[in-house]
Tab-separated table of C-alpha atoms in Angstrom:
chain	number	residue	atom	x	y	z
A	192	MET	CA	16.265	-14.173	-12.813
A	193	ASN	CA	16.244	-17.336	-14.870
A	194	ASN	CA	14.931	-19.488	-11.991
A	195	ILE	CA	11.441	-17.554	-11.759
A	196	PRO	CA	8.340	-19.527	-13.058
A	197	TYR	CA	6.934	-18.708	-16.702
A	198	ILE	CA	5.087	-15.519	-16.862
A	199	SER	CA	1.783	-14.749	-18.816
A	200	PHE	CA	1.415	-11.075	-19.307
A	201	ILE	CA	-2.212	-10.615	-20.103
A	202	LEU	CA	-3.123	-7.250	-21.612
A	203	ILE	CA	-6.688	-6.245	-22.375
A	204	GLY	CA	-8.507	-3.303	-23.715
A	205	ARG	CA	-11.149	-1.785	-26.067
A	206	ASN	CA	-10.001	1.057	-28.676
A	207	GLU	CA	-6.742	1.467	-26.947
A	208	GLY	CA	-4.972	2.040	-30.684
A	209	PRO	CA	-1.385	3.076	-30.361
A	210	LYS	CA	-1.339	2.741	-26.538
A	211	LEU	CA	-1.020	-0.793	-27.111
A	212	ALA	CA	2.405	-0.783	-28.763
A	213	ALA	CA	3.967	1.266	-25.907
A	214	SER	CA	2.200	-1.066	-23.548
A	215	CYS	CA	3.789	-4.333	-25.119
A	216	LEU	CA	7.104	-2.825	-25.701
A	217	SER	CA	7.274	-1.833	-21.957
A	218	VAL	CA	6.828	-5.501	-20.822
A	219	ARG	CA	9.281	-6.557	-23.323
A	220	ASN	CA	11.840	-3.812	-22.355
A	221	VAL	CA	11.325	-4.867	-18.893
A	222	CYS	CA	12.014	-8.640	-19.448
A	223	GLN	CA	14.879	-7.867	-21.376
A	224	LYS	CA	16.423	-5.545	-18.817
A	225	GLU	CA	15.657	-7.843	-16.043
A	226	GLY	CA	16.813	-11.096	-17.704
A	227	ILE	CA	13.498	-12.748	-17.744
A	228	GLU	CA	13.342	-15.323	-20.539
A	229	GLY	CA	10.254	-17.527	-19.939
A	230	TYR	CA	7.279	-15.421	-20.503
A	231	GLU	CA	4.590	-14.723	-23.131
A	232	VAL	CA	2.778	-11.452	-23.838
A	233	ILE	CA	-1.071	-11.589	-24.667
A	234	PHE	CA	-3.596	-9.219	-25.831
A	235	VAL	CA	-7.477	-9.785	-25.548
A	236	ASP	CA	-9.513	-7.103	-27.412
A	237	SER	CA	-13.044	-6.439	-26.422
A	238	ASN	CA	-14.618	-5.943	-29.845
A	239	SER	CA	-12.551	-2.710	-30.955
A	240	THR	CA	-14.069	-0.356	-33.248
A	241	ASP	CA	-10.604	1.402	-34.082
A	242	ASN	CA	-7.281	-0.302	-35.222
A	243	SER	CA	-6.229	-1.728	-32.117
A	244	ILE	CA	-6.292	-5.196	-33.741
A	245	GLU	CA	-3.953	-3.805	-36.491
A	246	VAL	CA	-1.812	-2.008	-33.922
A	247	ALA	CA	-1.480	-5.424	-31.868
A	248	GLN	CA	-0.742	-7.409	-34.778
A	249	THR	CA	2.450	-5.746	-35.494
A	250	ALA	CA	3.286	-4.655	-31.969
A	251	GLY	CA	4.853	-7.969	-30.743
A	252	PHE	CA	2.351	-9.750	-28.897
A	253	ASP	CA	2.577	-13.450	-28.894
A	254	LYS	CA	-1.180	-14.238	-29.028
A	255	ILE	CA	-4.232	-11.921	-29.822
A	256	PHE	CA	-7.647	-12.677	-29.260
A	257	LYS	CA	-10.829	-10.744	-30.006
A	258	ILE	CA	-14.101	-10.999	-28.089
A	259	GLU	CA	-17.220	-10.637	-29.857
A	260	ASN	CA	-20.903	-10.572	-29.036
A	261	ALA	CA	-20.519	-9.483	-25.292
A	262	THR	CA	-17.532	-7.696	-23.847
A	263	GLY	CA	-16.115	-6.566	-20.442
A	264	ALA	CA	-12.765	-6.556	-18.392
A	265	ALA	CA	-13.891	-9.884	-16.752
A	266	ILE	CA	-14.577	-11.824	-19.886
A	267	ALA	CA	-11.298	-10.525	-21.560
A	268	ARG	CA	-9.045	-11.494	-18.320
A	269	ASN	CA	-10.714	-14.856	-18.204
A	270	VAL	CA	-9.991	-15.526	-22.081
A	271	GLY	CA	-6.687	-14.511	-21.446
A	272	ALA	CA	-5.864	-16.623	-18.630
A	273	GLN	CA	-7.664	-19.767	-20.212
A	274	ASN	CA	-5.252	-19.360	-23.257
A	275	SER	CA	-2.154	-18.754	-21.410
A	276	LYS	CA	0.455	-21.277	-20.054
A	277	GLY	CA	2.103	-19.533	-17.440
A	278	ASP	CA	2.354	-20.314	-13.424
A	279	ILE	CA	2.140	-16.648	-13.035
A	280	LEU	CA	-0.506	-14.580	-14.426
A	281	PHE	CA	0.413	-10.826	-14.802
A	282	PHE	CA	-2.428	-8.618	-15.716
A	283	LEU	CA	-2.374	-5.193	-17.393
A	284	ASP	CA	-4.631	-2.745	-19.079
A	285	GLY	CA	-3.940	-1.982	-22.565
A	286	ASP	CA	-3.203	1.467	-21.746
A	287	MET	CA	-0.539	0.831	-18.896
A	288	GLU	CA	3.111	0.746	-19.236
A	289	LEU	CA	5.050	-1.488	-17.032
A	290	LEU	CA	8.195	0.174	-15.280
A	291	PRO	CA	11.341	-1.699	-14.450
A	292	GLY	CA	11.858	-2.827	-10.832
A	293	PHE	CA	8.651	-4.354	-9.886
A	294	ILE	CA	9.154	-7.952	-11.167
A	295	LYS	CA	12.304	-7.914	-8.940
A	296	LYS	CA	10.634	-7.094	-5.816
A	297	ILE	CA	7.878	-9.687	-6.276
A	298	PHE	CA	9.960	-12.630	-6.622
A	299	ASN	CA	12.038	-14.596	-3.754
A	300	PRO	CA	15.582	-15.632	-4.361
A	301	ASP	CA	14.355	-19.280	-4.965
A	302	GLY	CA	12.013	-17.843	-7.629
A	303	LYS	CA	8.661	-18.069	-5.931
A	304	LEU	CA	6.070	-15.283	-5.924
A	305	ILE	CA	6.381	-13.481	-2.510
A	306	HIS	CA	2.750	-13.508	-2.178
A	307	PRO	CA	-0.122	-15.378	-4.227
A	308	PHE	CA	-1.485	-11.900	-4.978
A	309	VAL	CA	0.319	-8.970	-5.518
A	310	SER	CA	0.424	-5.293	-6.785
A	311	ALA	CA	1.886	-1.856	-6.513
A	312	SER	CA	1.201	1.876	-6.975
A	313	TRP	CA	0.911	3.541	-10.220
A	314	GLU	CA	0.949	7.158	-11.598
A	315	ASN	CA	-2.033	8.141	-13.808
A	316	TYR	CA	-1.359	10.425	-16.984
A	317	TYR	CA	-4.472	12.229	-17.425
A	318	TYR	CA	-5.948	13.255	-20.926
A	319	THR	CA	-8.881	15.162	-22.163
A	320	PRO	CA	-11.527	13.045	-24.356
A	321	GLU	CA	-9.782	14.379	-27.401
A	322	GLY	CA	-6.541	13.019	-26.253
A	323	GLU	CA	-4.936	16.292	-25.130
A	324	PHE	CA	-2.768	15.617	-22.056
A	325	LEU	CA	-3.585	17.396	-18.915
A	326	TYR	CA	-1.215	16.451	-16.019
A	327	HIS	CA	0.095	13.260	-14.127
A	328	GLU	CA	0.080	12.277	-10.597
A	329	LEU	CA	0.230	9.364	-8.128
A	330	TYR	CA	-2.894	7.626	-8.012
A	331	ARG	CA	-3.674	8.131	-4.396
A	332	LYS	CA	-6.456	5.646	-4.007
A	333	MET	CA	-3.764	2.807	-4.791
A	334	ALA	CA	-0.863	4.411	-3.102
A	335	VAL	CA	0.753	3.115	0.131
A	336	ASN	CA	3.956	3.863	2.060
A	337	LYS	CA	4.806	0.436	2.954
A	338	PRO	CA	3.673	-2.973	1.906
A	339	THR	CA	0.199	-3.312	2.814
A	340	PHE	CA	-2.454	-5.782	2.487
A	341	GLN	CA	-5.781	-4.665	0.958
A	342	PRO	CA	-8.888	-6.501	0.192
A	343	ILE	CA	-9.338	-4.596	-3.276
A	344	THR	CA	-7.413	-4.523	-6.463
A	345	GLY	CA	-7.330	-2.529	-9.724
A	346	GLY	CA	-6.722	-3.067	-13.272
A	347	PHE	CA	-2.800	-4.151	-12.800
A	348	PHE	CA	-2.145	-7.155	-10.569
A	349	VAL	CA	-0.121	-10.447	-10.552
A	350	MET	CA	-1.747	-13.747	-9.261
A	351	GLU	CA	-0.428	-17.407	-8.951
A	352	ARG	CA	-2.409	-19.499	-11.429
A	353	ALA	CA	-3.292	-21.739	-8.710
A	354	LEU	CA	-5.099	-19.098	-6.754
A	355	TRP	CA	-6.946	-17.572	-9.999
A	356	GLU	CA	-8.113	-21.451	-10.720
A	357	ARG	CA	-9.485	-21.667	-6.889
A	358	LEU	CA	-11.298	-18.543	-7.399
A	359	ASN	CA	-12.594	-19.492	-10.912
A	360	GLY	CA	-11.252	-16.298	-12.358
A	361	MET	CA	-13.499	-13.266	-12.673
A	362	ASP	CA	-17.102	-13.161	-12.410
A	363	THR	CA	-18.299	-12.129	-15.947
A	364	ARG	CA	-21.694	-10.982	-14.501
A	365	PHE	CA	-19.709	-7.509	-13.773
A	366	LEU	CA	-19.438	-5.124	-16.481
A	367	THR	CA	-17.406	-3.038	-14.181
A	368	GLY	CA	-15.917	-3.543	-10.738
A	369	GLN	CA	-14.930	-7.343	-11.593
A	370	ASP	CA	-11.295	-6.444	-10.312
A	371	LEU	CA	-12.950	-5.557	-6.782
A	372	ASP	CA	-14.959	-8.587	-6.789
A	373	LEU	CA	-12.072	-10.692	-7.538
A	374	GLY	CA	-10.164	-9.005	-4.347
A	375	LEU	CA	-13.019	-9.627	-2.188
A	376	ARG	CA	-13.317	-13.147	-2.833
A	377	SER	CA	-9.830	-13.542	-2.532
A	378	SER	CA	-9.680	-11.963	0.606
A	379	ARG	CA	-12.551	-14.214	1.970
A	380	MET	CA	-10.714	-17.177	1.088
A	381	GLY	CA	-7.531	-15.442	3.134
A	382	TYR	CA	-5.430	-14.013	0.480
A	383	LYS	CA	-5.776	-10.439	0.444
A	384	LEU	CA	-3.902	-8.542	-2.016
A	385	LEU	CA	-0.153	-7.441	-0.996
A	386	ARG	CA	0.455	-3.791	-2.288
A	387	LEU	CA	3.975	-2.782	-2.623
A	388	PRO	CA	4.723	1.204	-2.180
A	389	ASN	CA	6.725	1.338	-5.389
A	390	VAL	CA	5.508	2.817	-8.661
A	391	ALA	CA	5.268	0.074	-10.888
A	392	VAL	CA	3.071	1.396	-13.831
A	393	LYS	CA	2.099	4.379	-15.964
A	394	HIS	CA	-1.415	4.509	-16.610
A	395	HIS	CA	-2.915	6.797	-19.565
A	396	THR	CA	-6.567	7.545	-19.296
A	397	VAL	CA	-9.038	10.240	-19.565
A	398	SER	CA	-9.314	12.186	-16.287
A	399	TYR	CA	-11.854	10.291	-13.656
A	400	ARG	CA	-12.822	13.752	-12.828
A	401	ASP	CA	-14.062	14.616	-16.452
A	402	GLU	CA	-17.569	15.317	-16.524
A	403	THR	CA	-18.207	13.947	-19.728
A	404	ARG	CA	-16.792	10.643	-18.703
A	405	LYS	CA	-18.529	10.469	-15.313
A	406	TRP	CA	-22.033	11.043	-16.622
A	407	ARG	CA	-21.538	8.792	-19.805
A	408	SER	CA	-20.450	6.097	-17.276
A	409	LEU	CA	-23.368	6.672	-15.111
A	410	MET	CA	-26.178	6.954	-17.631
A	411	ALA	CA	-24.966	3.769	-19.215
A	412	PHE	CA	-25.486	2.106	-15.831
A	413	ARG	CA	-22.069	0.816	-15.497
A	414	ASP	CA	-21.690	2.285	-12.085
A	415	MET	CA	-24.195	-0.053	-10.697
A	416	TYR	CA	-22.034	-3.080	-10.914
A	417	ALA	CA	-19.259	-1.658	-8.978
A	418	ARG	CA	-21.500	-0.518	-6.421
A	419	GLY	CA	-24.969	-1.811	-6.121
A	420	VAL	CA	-24.342	-5.362	-7.467
A	421	LEU	CA	-21.029	-5.694	-5.713
A	422	TYR	CA	-22.454	-4.544	-2.327
A	423	ARG	CA	-25.390	-7.058	-2.611
A	424	LYS	CA	-23.336	-10.016	-3.644
A	425	HIS	CA	-20.943	-9.567	-0.501
A	426	PHE	CA	-23.137	-7.824	2.067
A	427	TRP	CA	-24.077	-10.835	4.048
A	428	ARG	CA	-20.936	-13.020	3.642
A	429	ASN	CA	-17.866	-10.924	3.422
A	430	PRO	CA	-16.999	-8.281	6.286
A	431	HIS	CA	-14.339	-6.798	3.836
A	432	ILE	CA	-17.095	-5.171	1.764
A	433	TYR	CA	-18.149	-2.746	4.912
A	434	ARG	CA	-15.170	-0.729	4.906
A	435	ARG	CA	-15.523	-0.231	1.066
A	436	MET	CA	-18.901	1.084	1.423
A	437	LEU	CA	-18.198	3.535	4.010
A	438	THR	CA	-15.188	4.824	2.329
A	439	SER	CA	-16.557	4.787	-1.391
A	440	ASP	CA	-20.332	5.373	-0.609
A	441	PRO	CA	-21.075	7.195	2.785
A	442	THR	CA	-24.008	9.219	0.977
A	443	TRP	CA	-25.311	5.790	-0.511
A	444	LEU	CA	-25.366	4.378	2.983
A	445	PHE	CA	-27.226	7.468	4.393
A	446	LEU	CA	-29.719	6.989	1.700
A	447	CYS	CA	-30.301	3.523	2.587
A	448	LEU	CA	-30.464	4.275	6.300
A	449	SER	CA	-32.883	7.137	5.843
A	450	LEU	CA	-35.123	5.095	3.601
A	451	LEU	CA	-35.241	2.521	6.235
A	452	ILE	CA	-36.376	4.647	8.944
A	453	SER	CA	-38.701	6.306	6.848
A	454	LEU	CA	-40.566	3.002	6.003
A	455	LEU	CA	-40.423	2.012	9.612
A	456	THR	CA	-41.767	5.342	10.974
A	457	PHE	CA	-44.093	5.910	8.091
A	458	SER	CA	-42.570	9.450	7.610
A	459	LEU	CA	-40.758	11.196	5.111
A	460	TRP	CA	-38.548	13.309	7.455
A	461	PRO	CA	-35.783	10.837	7.773
A	462	LEU	CA	-35.523	10.572	3.891
A	463	LEU	CA	-35.449	14.201	3.306
A	464	ALA	CA	-32.523	14.385	5.718
A	465	TYR	CA	-30.708	12.743	3.047
A	466	LEU	CA	-30.393	16.151	1.093
A	467	PRO	CA	-28.510	18.160	3.275
A	468	VAL	CA	-26.236	15.502	4.082
A	469	VAL	CA	-25.354	14.681	0.368
A	470	THR	CA	-25.118	18.740	-0.110
A	471	LEU	CA	-22.445	18.725	2.612
A	472	ALA	CA	-20.650	15.801	1.348
A	473	THR	CA	-20.349	17.750	-2.118
A	474	VAL	CA	-19.101	20.934	-0.411
A	475	LEU	CA	-16.287	18.916	1.358
A	476	HIS	CA	-15.420	17.268	-1.908
A	477	ARG	CA	-15.786	19.958	-4.364
A	478	LYS	CA	-15.100	23.219	-2.257
A	479	LYS	CA	-12.658	24.749	-4.410
A	480	GLU	CA	-14.901	24.293	-7.640
A	481	SER	CA	-17.318	26.537	-9.642
A	482	ILE	CA	-20.953	26.897	-8.781
A	483	ARG	CA	-21.697	25.017	-11.858
A	484	ILE	CA	-19.293	22.184	-11.204
A	485	PHE	CA	-20.823	22.040	-7.596
A	486	ILE	CA	-24.272	21.759	-8.920
A	487	SER	CA	-23.144	18.900	-11.430
A	488	GLU	CA	-21.483	16.972	-8.716
A	489	LEU	CA	-24.504	17.036	-6.404
A	490	ALA	CA	-26.797	16.075	-9.261
A	491	PHE	CA	-24.241	13.365	-10.052
A	492	ILE	CA	-23.995	11.784	-6.451
A	493	VAL	CA	-27.807	11.955	-5.959
A	494	THR	CA	-28.324	10.278	-9.342
A	495	ARG	CA	-25.656	7.739	-8.409
A	496	ASP	CA	-27.074	6.865	-5.187
A	497	ILE	CA	-30.502	6.261	-6.488
A	498	PHE	CA	-29.160	3.954	-9.372
A	499	ASN	CA	-27.008	2.158	-6.838
A	500	LEU	CA	-29.959	1.580	-4.580
A	501	ALA	CA	-32.213	0.187	-7.446
A	502	ALA	CA	-29.421	-1.907	-8.317
A	503	PHE	CA	-28.672	-3.204	-4.879
A	504	LEU	CA	-32.446	-4.118	-4.616
A	505	PHE	CA	-33.485	-5.165	-8.267
A	506	PHE	CA	-30.652	-5.519	-10.584
A	507	PHE	CA	-29.501	-8.974	-10.977
A	508	PRO	CA	-27.397	-9.153	-13.909
A	509	LYS	CA	-26.649	-12.702	-15.862
A	510	ARG	CA	-23.473	-14.209	-17.166
A	511	PRO	CA	-23.085	-13.057	-20.905
A	512	GLU	CA	-22.542	-15.310	-23.841
A	513	TYR	CA	-19.630	-14.446	-25.976
A	514	SER	CA	-17.507	-15.662	-28.820
A	515	VAL	CA	-13.798	-15.505	-29.065
A	516	MET	CA	-12.003	-15.323	-32.280
A	517	THR	CA	-8.158	-16.045	-32.363
A	518	ILE	CA	-6.145	-13.205	-34.734
A	519	SER	CA	-2.926	-14.044	-36.467
A	520	THR	CA	0.191	-12.148	-35.364
A	521	LYS	CA	2.442	-10.386	-37.812
A	522	LYS	CA	6.163	-10.643	-36.772
């Protein structure tokens, strides 16, 4: 596969520690196995407080950068792209391992990418916050049975540099949801993400259903970016956002509708109708769980909906200022 363009693998993370070594090694093993010679592996650290930098220095990365003052995946990916030289940008999170076979599927025989914006399915390996392994499963939110064009992406995708530059990279106002914003903007430009059905990545992460993780993210107001702020940005000019809102936040939409009707009719009854609706949604979502989990989930959804409505109406984040430090590698 020596006829393919030069690939820049850009890995990002914060406090990933030993996962970084496995992630970098997986990329190099795949490239060696599939005969890819023109590539580089870059790591961008979001001001980690653990030994991530030390791990990265000996893991085999070609370039290492550390972001200070402000952090986030959008900033990290922009920094990685700005300091890369490949015509193809291959983005991974630092807790992901690349599997063989995917790269062969995304290039034509003449060495061109089959689509300017491409990804695939992956498997999540779930852990407790203390690092104890729980189980692994196909990430069904990203899984498809056949090649499918979608308006959203995730933490793993490949993009032509030309398209990345046309999009001006990621919007650094997004602390989370920056990948969703990128996918929506690319779709509006006419380039939906092409998702392939094969499993291309192992993703090691704390379970998304973990109560501590969910509430910590919510109370840090991180969810507001990927919902309230994202919805407002795309609501009036990008029809692809409506399906996202319907599938991801039906209770939030009902809250907005109920509030609007209440204001127009000067009555609280439409707004009060939100409570049985969100209760029903929780029952459908957590019908096999304990009463404690059910109550926690109900409180979580209500709190999240209120926060995201407030974000949609009042929260206008600014692009943060940050500095970048180049870290020497030890080879």
